[in-house]
Amino acid sequence: MRVGDTAYPLLVLALTGSSTAAGAFGALQMTATLLLGVHGGAVADRLDRRKVLIAADAARLLASASVPAAMALHRLTLAHLLVVAVVVGATIAYSGPLRMLALRSVVAPEQLPQALAQDEARMSGAALAGPPLAGFLFGLGRSVPFLGAALASLLALTAAVAVRFPGRPERAAEQQPGGALAGFRLIAASPLLRPALGVLLMINLAGAALVLPVMVLLKDHGTTSGGIGLALAGEALGALAGTLLVSRLHRLAGPGVLLLVTAWAAVPVTLAPLLPGGAATVFAALFVAGVGIPALRVMLDLLVFQQVPDELRGRVIAATMTLLTAGMPAGTLGSGLLLDHLSPAAVLTAIAALLAAALLPSTVGRTLRRAAWPTAQTSADRL
């Protein structure tokens, strides 16, 4: 899927010559995921999870395969690609929570942290290799990366069919109050989850807002497109290295302290591009920021997803993913608007100031600083 994230906009740009149209693909995909995320969580708690996952993967396979097929018939259009964007985004909304639930249902509880760290390594490796691989495959032929995306979708569908995991929660979702929004209500009612997810939301927002002004700043300083890409790869490489440190970081600090330290470290990282060194400085700063990300993702699982009843878990996962994902388009749009009126240096300073101001209430408060890792007996009513 990481190959497709880069290859689809490249194809739209080659087909239309419009950067606006290329950006519309990602925007439509993310919008579909956000709009359907809540329903995806409700479906995960109400219907047979394995069957829904198979259906979502099958839909993504058909959408992915339709692109090289249309190219072979010389029938590919922008409208076709935008429909594919919506379908892919929709399948992510339904399959995302289900894949997380499947992993947690087939792994023994005592092995779950290690399994989650390994999954983080897989995702970080894909994030690192995806963009350059997409560019390389696109250079071999416009249809090549999409044949690869269709093959990846076929493998995902095969795994969903082959792997057996519990299809339904122990108690049906219809027996639970709250409906589709129960996940949001649980988060809102928790004195721990509210500030924790608020901090994670701000990290995502600042990270998304950082990319555009850094690209403009490096370009103004004469950095090539390849150099900019390598500089931005620092975060993915840091996250890959950070997967080896998850257990150690969890032993060093409680979840709230770990979250706050990682979030505050993002403040100087946001200002690092203003220092001498250009692309090398940006790469180093993003590498340092990326090291803590896997530990935070595993922390989120242990602190939230494992502490709610199974019949609510799909909705809580979907609510959490929706909240965290929402910060990314907001950050990108906000930084773009600011760049129309301010210099990249001023925008980076504003992002750092906004992040610091947003972190102050949670830092001064005691809830996160006193948070402890949950034990096996911890349940949702303690959150």
Short mmCIF file of C-alpha atoms in Angstrom, two decimals:
data_model
loop_
_atom_site.label_atom_id
_atom_site.label_comp_id
_atom_site.label_asym_id
_atom_site.label_seq_id
_atom_site.Cartn_x
_atom_site.Cartn_y
_atom_site.Cartn_z
CA MET A 1 0.00 0.00 0.00
CA ARG A 2 2.90 2.40 0.61
CA VAL A 3 3.92 2.04 -3.05
CA GLY A 4 0.42 3.06 -4.10
CA ASP A 5 0.46 6.14 -1.84
CA THR A 6 3.21 7.57 -4.04
CA ALA A 7 2.42 5.91 -7.37
CA TYR A 8 -1.21 7.04 -7.64
CA PRO A 9 -0.44 10.79 -7.37
CA LEU A 10 2.42 10.31 -9.84
CA LEU A 11 0.03 8.67 -12.30
CA VAL A 12 -2.60 11.40 -11.87
CA LEU A 13 0.08 14.03 -12.43
CA ALA A 14 1.31 12.26 -15.57
CA LEU A 15 -2.25 11.83 -16.84
CA THR A 16 -3.49 15.38 -16.21
CA GLY A 17 -0.45 17.55 -15.57
CA SER A 18 -2.35 19.05 -12.64
CA SER A 19 -0.86 19.07 -9.15
CA THR A 20 -4.31 19.93 -7.81
CA ALA A 21 -5.73 16.74 -9.31
CA ALA A 22 -2.78 14.76 -7.92
CA GLY A 23 -3.47 16.14 -4.47
CA ALA A 24 -7.18 15.39 -4.85
CA PHE A 25 -6.44 11.64 -4.95
CA GLY A 26 -4.92 11.61 -1.47
CA ALA A 27 -7.52 14.02 -0.15
CA LEU A 28 -10.41 11.86 -1.36
CA GLN A 29 -8.82 8.68 0.00
CA MET A 30 -8.27 10.21 3.44
CA THR A 31 -11.73 11.79 3.48
CA ALA A 32 -13.38 8.45 2.73
CA THR A 33 -11.39 6.81 5.52
CA LEU A 34 -12.37 9.51 8.02
CA LEU A 35 -16.05 9.63 7.07
CA LEU A 36 -16.49 5.86 7.22
CA GLY A 37 -14.18 5.21 10.17
CA VAL A 38 -16.90 5.33 12.81
CA HIS A 39 -19.12 2.96 10.85
CA GLY A 40 -16.14 0.65 10.31
CA GLY A 41 -15.71 0.34 14.07
CA ALA A 42 -19.39 -0.38 14.59
CA VAL A 43 -19.31 -3.07 11.89
CA ALA A 44 -16.27 -4.66 13.55
CA ASP A 45 -18.26 -5.04 16.79
CA ARG A 46 -21.51 -6.19 15.16
CA LEU A 47 -20.75 -8.47 12.20
CA ASP A 48 -18.43 -11.38 11.56
CA ARG A 49 -15.01 -9.71 11.60
CA ARG A 50 -13.29 -12.22 9.37
CA LYS A 51 -15.96 -12.00 6.66
CA VAL A 52 -15.89 -8.19 6.71
CA LEU A 53 -12.09 -8.20 6.41
CA ILE A 54 -12.28 -10.59 3.44
CA ALA A 55 -14.91 -8.38 1.76
CA ALA A 56 -12.84 -5.22 2.30
CA ASP A 57 -9.68 -6.84 0.94
CA ALA A 58 -11.59 -8.17 -2.06
CA ALA A 59 -12.94 -4.69 -2.83
CA ARG A 60 -9.45 -3.21 -2.62
CA LEU A 61 -8.11 -5.93 -4.92
CA LEU A 62 -10.76 -5.16 -7.54
CA ALA A 63 -10.09 -1.42 -7.31
CA SER A 64 -6.32 -1.89 -7.56
CA ALA A 65 -6.53 -4.34 -10.46
CA SER A 66 -8.90 -2.08 -12.38
CA VAL A 67 -6.14 0.51 -12.89
CA PRO A 68 -3.63 -1.60 -14.88
CA ALA A 69 -6.57 -3.22 -16.70
CA ALA A 70 -7.88 0.19 -17.79
CA MET A 71 -4.37 1.24 -18.80
CA ALA A 72 -3.98 -1.86 -20.96
CA LEU A 73 -7.29 -1.00 -22.70
CA HIS A 74 -6.33 2.71 -23.00
CA ARG A 75 -9.47 3.60 -21.03
CA LEU A 76 -7.97 5.10 -17.89
CA THR A 77 -9.49 8.44 -16.87
CA LEU A 78 -9.14 10.84 -13.95
CA ALA A 79 -12.69 10.01 -12.83
CA HIS A 80 -11.74 6.32 -12.68
CA LEU A 81 -8.71 7.08 -10.49
CA LEU A 82 -10.73 9.27 -8.14
CA VAL A 83 -13.29 6.48 -7.70
CA VAL A 84 -10.39 4.15 -6.88
CA ALA A 85 -9.24 6.68 -4.25
CA VAL A 86 -12.66 6.59 -2.57
CA VAL A 87 -12.85 2.77 -2.67
CA VAL A 88 -9.33 2.34 -1.26
CA GLY A 89 -10.05 4.88 1.49
CA ALA A 90 -13.30 3.10 2.35
CA THR A 91 -11.61 -0.30 2.58
CA ILE A 92 -9.01 1.15 4.96
CA ALA A 93 -11.84 2.38 7.21
CA TYR A 94 -13.24 -1.14 7.49
CA SER A 95 -10.10 -3.28 7.33
CA GLY A 96 -7.89 -1.11 9.59
CA PRO A 97 -9.62 -1.89 12.91
CA LEU A 98 -10.14 -5.51 11.86
CA ARG A 99 -6.45 -6.14 11.16
CA MET A 100 -5.59 -4.72 14.56
CA LEU A 101 -8.18 -6.95 16.21
CA ALA A 102 -6.97 -9.99 14.27
CA LEU A 103 -3.38 -9.52 15.43
CA ARG A 104 -4.49 -9.22 19.04
CA SER A 105 -6.68 -12.32 18.85
CA VAL A 106 -4.05 -14.72 17.46
CA VAL A 107 -1.10 -13.62 19.65
CA ALA A 108 -0.75 -14.71 23.27
CA PRO A 109 -1.04 -11.76 25.71
CA GLU A 110 2.50 -12.19 27.04
CA GLN A 111 3.87 -12.07 23.48
CA LEU A 112 1.75 -9.14 22.33
CA PRO A 113 4.25 -6.30 23.02
CA GLN A 114 6.90 -8.13 20.99
CA ALA A 115 4.42 -8.83 18.19
CA LEU A 116 3.34 -5.18 18.12
CA ALA A 117 6.98 -4.04 17.96
CA GLN A 118 7.56 -6.39 15.03
CA ASP A 119 4.48 -5.02 13.31
CA GLU A 120 5.86 -1.52 13.84
CA ALA A 121 9.11 -2.62 12.18
CA ARG A 122 7.12 -3.88 9.21
CA MET A 123 5.23 -0.60 8.85
CA SER A 124 8.35 1.53 9.28
CA GLY A 125 10.19 -0.52 6.68
CA ALA A 126 7.29 -0.09 4.27
CA ALA A 127 7.18 3.66 4.91
CA LEU A 128 10.91 3.88 4.21
CA ALA A 129 10.97 1.72 1.07
CA GLY A 130 7.59 2.63 -0.41
CA PRO A 131 8.24 6.06 -1.99
CA PRO A 132 11.59 5.27 -3.68
CA LEU A 133 10.30 1.87 -4.80
CA ALA A 134 7.20 3.50 -6.30
CA GLY A 135 9.38 5.96 -8.22
CA PHE A 136 11.62 3.16 -9.49
CA LEU A 137 8.70 0.97 -10.60
CA PHE A 138 6.97 3.93 -12.23
CA GLY A 139 10.13 4.53 -14.23
CA LEU A 140 9.98 0.94 -15.54
CA GLY A 141 6.45 1.50 -16.82
CA ARG A 142 3.36 3.34 -15.67
CA SER A 143 1.42 0.15 -15.01
CA VAL A 144 4.19 -1.63 -13.07
CA PRO A 145 3.58 -0.16 -9.57
CA PHE A 146 -0.16 -0.80 -9.89
CA LEU A 147 0.40 -4.40 -10.84
CA GLY A 148 2.48 -4.56 -7.66
CA ALA A 149 -0.33 -2.91 -5.66
CA ALA A 150 -2.82 -5.44 -7.05
CA LEU A 151 -0.45 -8.28 -6.10
CA ALA A 152 -0.11 -6.88 -2.56
CA SER A 153 -3.91 -6.69 -2.29
CA LEU A 154 -4.17 -10.30 -3.48
CA LEU A 155 -1.67 -11.41 -0.83
CA ALA A 156 -3.61 -9.52 1.86
CA LEU A 157 -6.84 -11.17 0.75
CA THR A 158 -5.18 -14.59 0.75
CA ALA A 159 -3.95 -14.03 4.31
CA ALA A 160 -7.41 -12.93 5.45
CA VAL A 161 -8.90 -16.12 4.01
CA ALA A 162 -6.17 -18.39 5.38
CA VAL A 163 -5.79 -17.01 8.92
CA ARG A 164 -8.49 -18.04 11.38
CA PHE A 165 -9.42 -15.64 14.17
CA PRO A 166 -12.57 -15.09 16.25
CA GLY A 167 -15.27 -13.72 13.99
CA ARG A 168 -17.53 -12.10 16.57
CA PRO A 169 -17.04 -10.56 20.01
CA GLU A 170 -18.18 -12.56 23.00
CA ARG A 171 -21.20 -10.30 23.43
CA ALA A 172 -22.96 -8.79 20.42
CA ALA A 173 -22.69 -5.04 19.92
CA GLU A 174 -26.50 -4.74 19.84
CA GLN A 175 -26.48 -5.61 23.56
CA GLN A 176 -24.20 -2.67 24.34
CA PRO A 177 -25.41 0.92 24.89
CA GLY A 178 -23.90 3.79 22.96
CA GLY A 179 -24.16 2.62 19.36
CA ALA A 180 -21.53 3.60 16.81
CA LEU A 181 -20.25 6.51 18.94
CA ALA A 182 -19.58 4.40 22.02
CA GLY A 183 -15.83 4.53 21.35
CA PHE A 184 -15.79 8.33 21.40
CA ARG A 185 -17.87 8.37 24.57
CA LEU A 186 -15.50 6.01 26.34
CA ILE A 187 -12.53 8.19 25.39
CA ALA A 188 -14.32 11.39 26.44
CA ALA A 189 -15.25 9.88 29.82
CA SER A 190 -11.70 8.79 30.66
CA PRO A 191 -9.52 11.29 32.57
CA LEU A 192 -6.43 9.46 31.21
CA LEU A 193 -7.37 8.88 27.58
CA ARG A 194 -8.55 12.44 26.93
CA PRO A 195 -5.16 14.10 27.51
CA ALA A 196 -3.21 11.14 26.07
CA LEU A 197 -5.05 11.20 22.76
CA GLY A 198 -4.98 15.00 22.79
CA VAL A 199 -1.18 14.94 22.93
CA LEU A 200 -1.00 12.28 20.20
CA LEU A 201 -3.33 14.36 18.05
CA MET A 202 -1.04 17.37 18.40
CA ILE A 203 2.02 15.26 17.51
CA ASN A 204 0.30 14.13 14.33
CA LEU A 205 -0.88 17.64 13.49
CA ALA A 206 2.56 19.17 13.99
CA GLY A 207 4.25 16.36 12.07
CA ALA A 208 1.95 16.83 9.08
CA ALA A 209 2.30 20.62 9.23
CA LEU A 210 6.10 20.33 9.31
CA VAL A 211 6.53 18.66 5.90
CA LEU A 212 5.51 21.46 3.52
CA PRO A 213 7.53 24.34 5.06
CA VAL A 214 10.57 22.04 5.34
CA MET A 215 10.28 21.17 1.66
CA VAL A 216 9.99 24.84 0.69
CA LEU A 217 12.87 25.84 2.96
CA LEU A 218 15.19 23.15 1.62
CA LYS A 219 14.23 23.98 -1.96
CA ASP A 220 14.97 27.67 -1.36
CA HIS A 221 18.41 26.63 -0.12
CA GLY A 222 19.10 24.74 -3.33
CA THR A 223 18.45 21.18 -2.15
CA THR A 224 17.47 18.82 -4.97
CA SER A 225 14.21 16.88 -4.99
CA GLY A 226 16.14 13.71 -4.26
CA GLY A 227 17.87 15.39 -1.34
CA ILE A 228 14.55 16.56 0.06
CA GLY A 229 13.16 13.03 -0.19
CA LEU A 230 16.15 11.58 1.63
CA ALA A 231 15.90 14.22 4.35
CA LEU A 232 12.23 13.45 4.95
CA ALA A 233 13.03 9.72 5.11
CA GLY A 234 14.79 10.36 8.42
CA GLU A 235 11.58 9.86 10.41
CA ALA A 236 10.84 6.45 8.86
CA LEU A 237 14.43 5.31 9.40
CA GLY A 238 14.31 6.53 12.99
CA ALA A 239 11.05 4.65 13.56
CA LEU A 240 12.63 1.51 12.14
CA ALA A 241 15.50 1.86 14.61
CA GLY A 242 13.05 2.68 17.40
CA THR A 243 11.32 -0.68 17.09
CA LEU A 244 14.40 -2.20 18.75
CA LEU A 245 14.01 0.11 21.75
CA VAL A 246 10.30 -0.31 22.54
CA SER A 247 10.72 -2.59 25.56
CA ARG A 248 13.62 -0.56 26.95
CA LEU A 249 11.75 2.74 26.66
CA HIS A 250 8.69 1.22 28.33
CA ARG A 251 10.86 0.09 31.24
CA LEU A 252 12.50 3.51 31.59
CA ALA A 253 9.31 5.55 31.98
CA GLY A 254 5.59 5.30 32.55
CA PRO A 255 3.26 5.78 29.59
CA GLY A 256 2.37 9.39 30.34
CA VAL A 257 5.97 10.47 30.95
CA LEU A 258 7.10 8.68 27.78
CA LEU A 259 4.35 10.41 25.82
CA LEU A 260 5.18 13.86 27.18
CA VAL A 261 8.94 13.50 26.66
CA THR A 262 8.43 12.37 23.06
CA ALA A 263 5.98 15.19 22.40
CA TRP A 264 8.26 17.88 23.86
CA ALA A 265 11.17 16.50 21.83
CA ALA A 266 9.14 17.36 18.72
CA VAL A 267 9.33 21.08 19.57
CA PRO A 268 13.09 21.52 18.91
CA VAL A 269 12.77 19.08 15.99
CA THR A 270 10.31 21.51 14.39
CA LEU A 271 12.89 24.30 14.70
CA ALA A 272 15.89 22.18 13.60
CA PRO A 273 15.49 22.99 9.86
CA LEU A 274 16.36 26.60 10.73
CA LEU A 275 19.85 25.51 11.84
CA PRO A 276 22.84 25.19 9.49
CA GLY A 277 23.34 21.91 7.69
CA GLY A 278 20.37 21.83 5.36
CA ALA A 279 19.11 18.37 4.44
CA ALA A 280 21.55 16.60 6.78
CA THR A 281 20.22 18.54 9.79
CA VAL A 282 16.62 17.82 8.82
CA PHE A 283 17.39 14.12 8.39
CA ALA A 284 19.07 13.91 11.81
CA ALA A 285 16.25 15.78 13.55
CA LEU A 286 13.53 13.65 12.00
CA PHE A 287 15.49 10.49 12.80
CA VAL A 288 15.58 11.45 16.48
CA ALA A 289 11.86 12.24 16.43
CA GLY A 290 11.04 8.94 14.76
CA VAL A 291 12.83 6.81 17.35
CA GLY A 292 10.08 7.27 19.93
CA ILE A 293 7.11 6.69 17.61
CA PRO A 294 7.00 2.84 17.81
CA ALA A 295 7.05 2.97 21.61
CA LEU A 296 4.09 5.37 21.54
CA ARG A 297 2.11 3.18 19.17
CA VAL A 298 2.63 0.10 21.31
CA MET A 299 1.82 2.23 24.37
CA LEU A 300 -1.48 3.23 22.74
CA ASP A 301 -2.37 -0.42 22.29
CA LEU A 302 -1.50 -1.42 25.84
CA LEU A 303 -3.10 1.66 27.37
CA VAL A 304 -6.30 1.75 25.33
CA PHE A 305 -7.11 -1.14 23.03
CA GLN A 306 -6.30 -3.94 25.48
CA GLN A 307 -8.22 -2.31 28.33
CA VAL A 308 -11.72 -2.23 26.81
CA PRO A 309 -14.21 -5.10 26.49
CA ASP A 310 -13.97 -7.05 23.25
CA GLU A 311 -17.48 -6.03 22.21
CA LEU A 312 -16.41 -2.35 22.33
CA ARG A 313 -12.88 -2.73 20.99
CA GLY A 314 -13.66 -2.21 17.32
CA ARG A 315 -15.43 1.09 18.01
CA VAL A 316 -12.68 2.31 20.35
CA ILE A 317 -9.99 1.48 17.78
CA ALA A 318 -11.98 3.24 15.05
CA ALA A 319 -12.58 6.30 17.25
CA THR A 320 -8.90 6.51 18.14
CA MET A 321 -7.78 6.13 14.52
CA THR A 322 -10.29 8.77 13.40
CA LEU A 323 -9.16 11.26 16.03
CA LEU A 324 -5.48 10.78 15.29
CA THR A 325 -5.88 10.79 11.51
CA ALA A 326 -7.94 13.98 11.60
CA GLY A 327 -4.90 15.95 12.74
CA MET A 328 -2.97 15.17 9.55
CA PRO A 329 -5.10 16.99 6.95
CA ALA A 330 -5.62 19.82 9.43
CA GLY A 331 -1.86 20.22 9.81
CA THR A 332 -1.18 20.06 6.07
CA LEU A 333 -3.94 22.54 5.23
CA GLY A 334 -2.95 24.90 8.04
CA SER A 335 0.73 25.03 7.05
CA GLY A 336 -0.23 25.57 3.41
CA LEU A 337 -2.42 28.54 4.32
CA LEU A 338 0.30 30.03 6.53
CA LEU A 339 2.90 29.68 3.76
CA ASP A 340 0.76 31.93 1.56
CA HIS A 341 1.45 34.78 3.99
CA LEU A 342 4.58 33.88 5.98
CA SER A 343 8.10 32.62 5.31
CA PRO A 344 8.89 28.93 5.93
CA ALA A 345 10.96 29.93 8.96
CA ALA A 346 8.03 31.85 10.44
CA VAL A 347 5.68 28.94 9.80
CA LEU A 348 8.02 26.48 11.52
CA THR A 349 8.30 28.83 14.50
CA ALA A 350 4.52 29.10 14.67
CA ILE A 351 4.13 25.30 14.57
CA ALA A 352 6.66 24.87 17.39
CA ALA A 353 4.93 27.56 19.48
CA LEU A 354 1.49 26.01 18.91
CA LEU A 355 2.74 22.55 19.87
CA ALA A 356 4.43 23.85 23.03
CA ALA A 357 1.31 25.78 24.07
CA ALA A 358 -0.89 22.73 23.48
CA LEU A 359 1.40 20.51 25.58
CA LEU A 360 1.51 22.79 28.61
CA PRO A 361 -1.85 21.84 30.21
CA SER A 362 -1.12 18.08 30.04
CA THR A 363 2.42 18.64 31.31
CA VAL A 364 1.35 20.74 34.27
CA GLY A 365 -1.49 18.35 35.13
CA ARG A 366 -0.78 15.22 37.14
CA THR A 367 -2.83 12.67 35.19
CA LEU A 368 -0.28 11.81 32.52
CA ARG A 369 2.76 12.21 34.75
CA ARG A 370 1.34 9.70 37.24
CA ALA A 371 0.00 7.20 34.70
CA ALA A 372 1.31 3.65 35.11
CA TRP A 373 1.47 0.70 32.77
CA PRO A 374 -1.69 -1.41 33.10
CA THR A 375 -1.50 -4.86 34.61
CA ALA A 376 -3.22 -7.89 33.16
CA GLN A 377 -6.13 -7.28 35.50
CA THR A 378 -6.71 -3.68 34.42
CA SER A 379 -10.14 -3.14 32.90
CA ALA A 380 -11.97 -0.35 31.17
CA ASP A 381 -13.56 0.94 34.37
CA ARG A 382 -10.12 1.93 35.66
CA LEU A 383 -9.33 4.14 32.67
#
